[in-house]
Tab-separated table of C-alpha atoms and ligand atoms in Angstrom:
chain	number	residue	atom	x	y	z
A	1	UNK	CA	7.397	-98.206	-92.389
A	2	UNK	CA	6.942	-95.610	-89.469
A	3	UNK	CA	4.632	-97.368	-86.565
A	4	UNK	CA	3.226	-95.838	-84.150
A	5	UNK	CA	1.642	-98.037	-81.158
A	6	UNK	CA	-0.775	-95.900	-79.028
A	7	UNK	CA	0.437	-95.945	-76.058
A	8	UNK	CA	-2.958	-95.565	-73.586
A	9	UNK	CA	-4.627	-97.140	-71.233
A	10	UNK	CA	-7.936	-97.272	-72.833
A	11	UNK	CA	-6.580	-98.675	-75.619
A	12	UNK	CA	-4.715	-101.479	-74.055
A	13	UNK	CA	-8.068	-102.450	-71.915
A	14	UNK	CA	-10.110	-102.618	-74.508
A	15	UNK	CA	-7.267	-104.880	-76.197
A	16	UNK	CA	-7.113	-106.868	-73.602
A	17	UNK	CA	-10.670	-107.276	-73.803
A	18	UNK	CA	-11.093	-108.327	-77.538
A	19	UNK	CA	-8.111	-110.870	-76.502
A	20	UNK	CA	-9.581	-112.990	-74.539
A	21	UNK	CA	-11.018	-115.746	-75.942
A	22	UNK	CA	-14.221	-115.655	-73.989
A	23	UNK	CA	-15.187	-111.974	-75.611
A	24	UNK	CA	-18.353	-112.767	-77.897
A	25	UNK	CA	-18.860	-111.792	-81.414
A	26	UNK	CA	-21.422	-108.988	-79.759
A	27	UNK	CA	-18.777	-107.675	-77.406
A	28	UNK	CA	-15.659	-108.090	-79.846
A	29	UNK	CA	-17.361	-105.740	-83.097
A	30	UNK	CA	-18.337	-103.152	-80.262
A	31	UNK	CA	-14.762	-103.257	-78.683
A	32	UNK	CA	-13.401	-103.182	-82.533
A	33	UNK	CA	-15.296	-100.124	-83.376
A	34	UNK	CA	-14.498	-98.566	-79.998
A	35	UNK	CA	-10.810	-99.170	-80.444
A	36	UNK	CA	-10.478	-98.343	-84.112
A	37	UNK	CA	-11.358	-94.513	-83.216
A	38	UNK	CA	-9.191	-94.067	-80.668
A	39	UNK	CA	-6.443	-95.157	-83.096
A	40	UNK	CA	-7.936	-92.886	-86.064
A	41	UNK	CA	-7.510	-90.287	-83.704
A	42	UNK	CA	-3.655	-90.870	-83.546
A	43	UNK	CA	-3.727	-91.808	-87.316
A	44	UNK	CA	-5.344	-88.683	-88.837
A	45	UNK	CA	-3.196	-86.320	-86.877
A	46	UNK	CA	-1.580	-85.448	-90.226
A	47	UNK	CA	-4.593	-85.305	-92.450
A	48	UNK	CA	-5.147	-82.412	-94.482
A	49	UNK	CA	-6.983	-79.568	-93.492
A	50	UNK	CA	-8.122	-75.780	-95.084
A	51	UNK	CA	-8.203	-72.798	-93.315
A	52	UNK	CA	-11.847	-70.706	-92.787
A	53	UNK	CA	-13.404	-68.511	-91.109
A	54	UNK	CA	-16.297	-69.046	-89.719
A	55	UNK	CA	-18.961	-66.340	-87.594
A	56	UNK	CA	-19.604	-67.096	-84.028
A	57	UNK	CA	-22.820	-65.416	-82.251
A	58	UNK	CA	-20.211	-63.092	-81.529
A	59	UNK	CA	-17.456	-62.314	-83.757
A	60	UNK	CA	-15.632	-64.150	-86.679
A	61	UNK	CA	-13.520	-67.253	-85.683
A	62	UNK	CA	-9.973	-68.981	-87.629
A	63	UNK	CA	-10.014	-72.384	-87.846
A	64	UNK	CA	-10.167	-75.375	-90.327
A	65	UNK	CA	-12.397	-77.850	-92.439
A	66	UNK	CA	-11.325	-81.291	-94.025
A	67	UNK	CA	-9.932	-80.074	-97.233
A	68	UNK	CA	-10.520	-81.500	-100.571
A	69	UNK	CA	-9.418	-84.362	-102.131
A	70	UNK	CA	-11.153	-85.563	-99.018
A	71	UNK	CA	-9.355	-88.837	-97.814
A	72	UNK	CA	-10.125	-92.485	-99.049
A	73	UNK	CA	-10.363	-94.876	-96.215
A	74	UNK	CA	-10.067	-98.503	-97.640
A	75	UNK	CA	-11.182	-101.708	-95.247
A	76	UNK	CA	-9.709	-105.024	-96.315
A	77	UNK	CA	-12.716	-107.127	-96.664
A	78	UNK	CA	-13.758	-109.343	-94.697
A	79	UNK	CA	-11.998	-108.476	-91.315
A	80	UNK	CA	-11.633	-104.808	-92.249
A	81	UNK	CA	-15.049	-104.049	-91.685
A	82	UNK	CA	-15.483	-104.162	-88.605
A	83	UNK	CA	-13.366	-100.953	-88.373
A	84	UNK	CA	-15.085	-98.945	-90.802
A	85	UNK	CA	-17.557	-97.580	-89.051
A	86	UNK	CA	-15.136	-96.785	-86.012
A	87	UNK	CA	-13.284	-94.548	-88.723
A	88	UNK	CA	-15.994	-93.398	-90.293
A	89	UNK	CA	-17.429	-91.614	-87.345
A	90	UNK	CA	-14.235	-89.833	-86.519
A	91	UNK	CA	-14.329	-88.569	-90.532
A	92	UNK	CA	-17.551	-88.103	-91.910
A	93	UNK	CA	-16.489	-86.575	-95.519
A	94	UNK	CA	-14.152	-89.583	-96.171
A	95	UNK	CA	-14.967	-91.800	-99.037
A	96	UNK	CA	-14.420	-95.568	-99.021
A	97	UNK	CA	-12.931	-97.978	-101.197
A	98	UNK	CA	-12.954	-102.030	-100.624
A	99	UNK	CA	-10.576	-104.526	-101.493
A	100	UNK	CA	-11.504	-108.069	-100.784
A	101	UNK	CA	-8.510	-110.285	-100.148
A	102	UNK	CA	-8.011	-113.667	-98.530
A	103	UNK	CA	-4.733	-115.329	-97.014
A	104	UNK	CA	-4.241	-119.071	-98.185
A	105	UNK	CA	-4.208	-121.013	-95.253
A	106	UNK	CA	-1.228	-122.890	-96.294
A	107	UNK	CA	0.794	-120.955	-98.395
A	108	UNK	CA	-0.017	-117.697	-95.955
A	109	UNK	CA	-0.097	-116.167	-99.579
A	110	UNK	CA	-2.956	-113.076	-100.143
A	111	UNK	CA	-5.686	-113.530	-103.597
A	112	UNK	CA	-7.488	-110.791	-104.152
A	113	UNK	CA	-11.027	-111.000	-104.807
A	114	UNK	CA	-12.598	-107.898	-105.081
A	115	UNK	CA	-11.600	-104.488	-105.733
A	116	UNK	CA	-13.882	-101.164	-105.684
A	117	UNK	CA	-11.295	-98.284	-105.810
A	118	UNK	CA	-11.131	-94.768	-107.499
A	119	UNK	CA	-8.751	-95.207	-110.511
A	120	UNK	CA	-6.797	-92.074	-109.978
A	121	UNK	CA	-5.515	-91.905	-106.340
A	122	UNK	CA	-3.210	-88.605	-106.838
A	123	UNK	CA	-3.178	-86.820	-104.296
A	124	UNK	CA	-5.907	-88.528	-101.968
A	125	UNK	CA	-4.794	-89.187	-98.123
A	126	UNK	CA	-5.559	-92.937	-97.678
A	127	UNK	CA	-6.499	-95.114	-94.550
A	128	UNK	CA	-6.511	-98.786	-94.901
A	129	UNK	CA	-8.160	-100.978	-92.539
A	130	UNK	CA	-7.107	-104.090	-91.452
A	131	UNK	CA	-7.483	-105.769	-88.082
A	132	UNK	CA	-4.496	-108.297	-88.334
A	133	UNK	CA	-0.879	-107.476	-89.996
A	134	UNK	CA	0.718	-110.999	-89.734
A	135	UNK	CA	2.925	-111.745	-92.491
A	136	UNK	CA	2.855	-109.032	-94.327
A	137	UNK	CA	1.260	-110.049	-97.705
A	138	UNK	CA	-2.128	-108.543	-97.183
A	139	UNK	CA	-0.674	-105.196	-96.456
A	140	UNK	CA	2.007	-105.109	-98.898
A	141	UNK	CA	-0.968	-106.174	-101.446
A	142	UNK	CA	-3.233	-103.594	-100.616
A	143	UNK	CA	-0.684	-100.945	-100.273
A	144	UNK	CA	0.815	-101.674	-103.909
A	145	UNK	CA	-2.775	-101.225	-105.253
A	146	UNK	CA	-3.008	-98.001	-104.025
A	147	UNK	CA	0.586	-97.084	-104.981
A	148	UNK	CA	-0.603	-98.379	-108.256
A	149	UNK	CA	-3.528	-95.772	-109.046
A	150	UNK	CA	-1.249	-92.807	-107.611
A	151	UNK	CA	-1.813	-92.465	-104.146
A	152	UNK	CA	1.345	-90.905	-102.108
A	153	UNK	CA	0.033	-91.041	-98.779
A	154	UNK	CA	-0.730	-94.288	-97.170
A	155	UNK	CA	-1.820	-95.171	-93.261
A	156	UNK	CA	-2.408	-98.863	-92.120
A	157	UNK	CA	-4.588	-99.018	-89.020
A	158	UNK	CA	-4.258	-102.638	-87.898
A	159	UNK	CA	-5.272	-103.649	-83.960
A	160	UNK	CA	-2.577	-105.732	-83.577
A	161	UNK	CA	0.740	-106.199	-85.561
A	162	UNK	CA	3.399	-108.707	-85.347
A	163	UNK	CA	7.611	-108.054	-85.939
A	164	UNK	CA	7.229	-110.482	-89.393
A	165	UNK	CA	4.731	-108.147	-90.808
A	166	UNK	CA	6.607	-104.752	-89.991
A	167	UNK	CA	9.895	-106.736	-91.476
A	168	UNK	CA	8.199	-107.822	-94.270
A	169	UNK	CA	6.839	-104.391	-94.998
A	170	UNK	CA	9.995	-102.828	-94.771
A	171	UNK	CA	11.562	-105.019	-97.031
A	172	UNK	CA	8.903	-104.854	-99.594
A	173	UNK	CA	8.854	-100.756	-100.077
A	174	UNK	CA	12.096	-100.237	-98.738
A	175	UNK	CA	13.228	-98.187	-102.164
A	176	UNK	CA	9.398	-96.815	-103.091
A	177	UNK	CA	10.226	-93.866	-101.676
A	178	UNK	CA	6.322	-93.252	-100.548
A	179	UNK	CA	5.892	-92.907	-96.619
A	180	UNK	CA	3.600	-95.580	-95.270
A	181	UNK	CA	2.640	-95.006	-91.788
A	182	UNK	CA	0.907	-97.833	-89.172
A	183	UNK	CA	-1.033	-96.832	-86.374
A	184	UNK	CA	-1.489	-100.117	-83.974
A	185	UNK	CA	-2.486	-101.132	-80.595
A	186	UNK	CA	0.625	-103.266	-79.620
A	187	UNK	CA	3.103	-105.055	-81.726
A	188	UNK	CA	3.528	-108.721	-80.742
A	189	UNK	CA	5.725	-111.625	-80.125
A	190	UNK	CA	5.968	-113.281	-83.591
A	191	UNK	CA	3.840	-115.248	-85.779
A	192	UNK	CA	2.986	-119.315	-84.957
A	193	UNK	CA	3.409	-122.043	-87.292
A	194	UNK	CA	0.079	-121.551	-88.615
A	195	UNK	CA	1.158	-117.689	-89.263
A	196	UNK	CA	-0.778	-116.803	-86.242
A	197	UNK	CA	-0.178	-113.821	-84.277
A	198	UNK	CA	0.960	-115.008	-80.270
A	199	UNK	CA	-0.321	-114.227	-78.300
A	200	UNK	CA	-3.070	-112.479	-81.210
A	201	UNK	CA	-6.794	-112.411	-80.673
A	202	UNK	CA	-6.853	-115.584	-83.216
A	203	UNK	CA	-8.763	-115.003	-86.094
A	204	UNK	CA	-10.014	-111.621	-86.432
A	205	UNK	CA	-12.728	-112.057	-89.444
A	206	UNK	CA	-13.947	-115.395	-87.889
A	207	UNK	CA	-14.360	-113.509	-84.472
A	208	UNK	CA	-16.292	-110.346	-85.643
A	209	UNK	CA	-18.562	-112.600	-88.140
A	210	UNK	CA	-18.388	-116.349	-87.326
A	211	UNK	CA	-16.430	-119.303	-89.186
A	212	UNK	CA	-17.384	-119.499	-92.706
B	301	LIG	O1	-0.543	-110.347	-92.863
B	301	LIG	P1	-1.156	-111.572	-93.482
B	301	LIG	O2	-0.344	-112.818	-93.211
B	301	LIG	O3	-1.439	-111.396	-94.932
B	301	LIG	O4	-2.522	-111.851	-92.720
B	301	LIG	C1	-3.421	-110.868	-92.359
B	301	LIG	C2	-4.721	-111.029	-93.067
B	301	LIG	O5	-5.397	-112.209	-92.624
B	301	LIG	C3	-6.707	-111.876	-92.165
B	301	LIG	O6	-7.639	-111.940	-93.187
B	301	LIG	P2	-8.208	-113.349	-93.713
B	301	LIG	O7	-7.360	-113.858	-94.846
B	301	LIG	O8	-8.400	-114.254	-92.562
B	301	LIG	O9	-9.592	-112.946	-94.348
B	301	LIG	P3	-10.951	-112.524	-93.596
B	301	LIG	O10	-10.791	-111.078	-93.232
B	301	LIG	O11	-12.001	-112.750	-94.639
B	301	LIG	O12	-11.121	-113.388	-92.374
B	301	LIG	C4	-6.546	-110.447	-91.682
B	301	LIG	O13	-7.751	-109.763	-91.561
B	301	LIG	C5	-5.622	-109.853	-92.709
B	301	LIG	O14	-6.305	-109.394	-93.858
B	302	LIG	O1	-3.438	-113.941	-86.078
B	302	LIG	C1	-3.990	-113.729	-87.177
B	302	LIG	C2	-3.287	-113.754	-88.401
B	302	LIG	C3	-3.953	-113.494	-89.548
B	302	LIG	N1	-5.275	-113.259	-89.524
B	302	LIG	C4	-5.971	-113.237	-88.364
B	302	LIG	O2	-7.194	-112.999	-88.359
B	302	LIG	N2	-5.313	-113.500	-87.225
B	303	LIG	MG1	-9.880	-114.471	-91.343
């Protein structure tokens, strides 16, 4: 999987920020939203443009609009949320898919529990949103769906990713032969007994939305 981690100061204070453990809900979804954009921004660099031409008050102008198949961005519920209106603003035309999944607490396994995707993904750009790439599994889930249904083209935005999940990744699609690209704010240390990311931001879903 190619990763890119943004590399700007912004980006790493408003990290640091959702970090800390005394951010509030409030102050954590607004940081979120803040800091999924500037990663969108990195993340859409390759999305898919037309050429037009367009009249200025003064004479005609070459430039570009989002082409069609206009891209499908896809937050993992519940977590994934919290970015989708961070993404959303940055591409307006974009539709959006959901896929609910939850990791097992014990078995750090991912169940899916609710999907709402276009059946025929060929040749849509997609985006998939997901705060937290730990192990892996969620990913590699949601990523498979999407394989499954045709799409070619598949970006991961996560905040924060740890080494396990990028192996795990690798391992997993290693002969698809599909490019999947992740656009993060920092890559971490490793993953904790619990399959925690350390140092993390904890739980990312119980933080933007309270423990249910
Ligand atoms: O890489 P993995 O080991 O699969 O873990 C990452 C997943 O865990 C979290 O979701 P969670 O299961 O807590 O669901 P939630 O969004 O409803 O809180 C997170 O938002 C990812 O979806
Ligand atoms: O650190 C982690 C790992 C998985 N899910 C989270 O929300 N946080
Ligand atoms: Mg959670």
């Amino acid at each position: 999987m190619e990763t890119l981690v943004v590399d700007h100061p912004l980006v790493a204070h408003k990290l640091t920020t959702l970090r800390d453990v005394r951010t509030d809900s409030p102050t954590f979804r607004r940081l979120a939203d803040e800091l999924v954009t500037l990663l969108a921004y990195e993340a859409t660099r390759d999305v898919r443009v037309a050429d037009v031409t367009v009249q200025t008050p003064v004479a005609p102008a070459h430039g570009v609009r989002m082409a069609k198949p206009y891209p499908l961005v896809v937050p993992i519920l519940r977590a994934g949320l919290g970015m989708l209106d961070g993404m959303t603003r940055l591409l307006p035309t974009a539709e959006v898919g959901f896929l609910g999944m939850i990791r097992d607490e014990e078995t750090l396994l991912a169940e899916t529990y609710a999907t709402r995707l276009p059946d025929d993904l060929s040749g849509r750009q997609c985006y998939v949103l997901d705060p937290m790439l730990a192990t892996g599994g969620t990913l590699a889930a949601a990523v498979q769906f999407l394989f499954d249904r045709g799409a070619v083209d598949v970006t991961a935005i996560c905040l924060l990713a740890a080494p396990e999940g990028l192996a795990y990744m690798d391992k997993v699609f290693a002969n698809s032969g599909r490019p999947i690209r992740l656009v993060t704010a920092a890559v971490d240390d490793q993953l904790n007994d619990s399959g925690y990311i350390v140092p993390g931001l904890g739980d990312a879903g119980d933080r933007l939305y309270g423990v249910v």
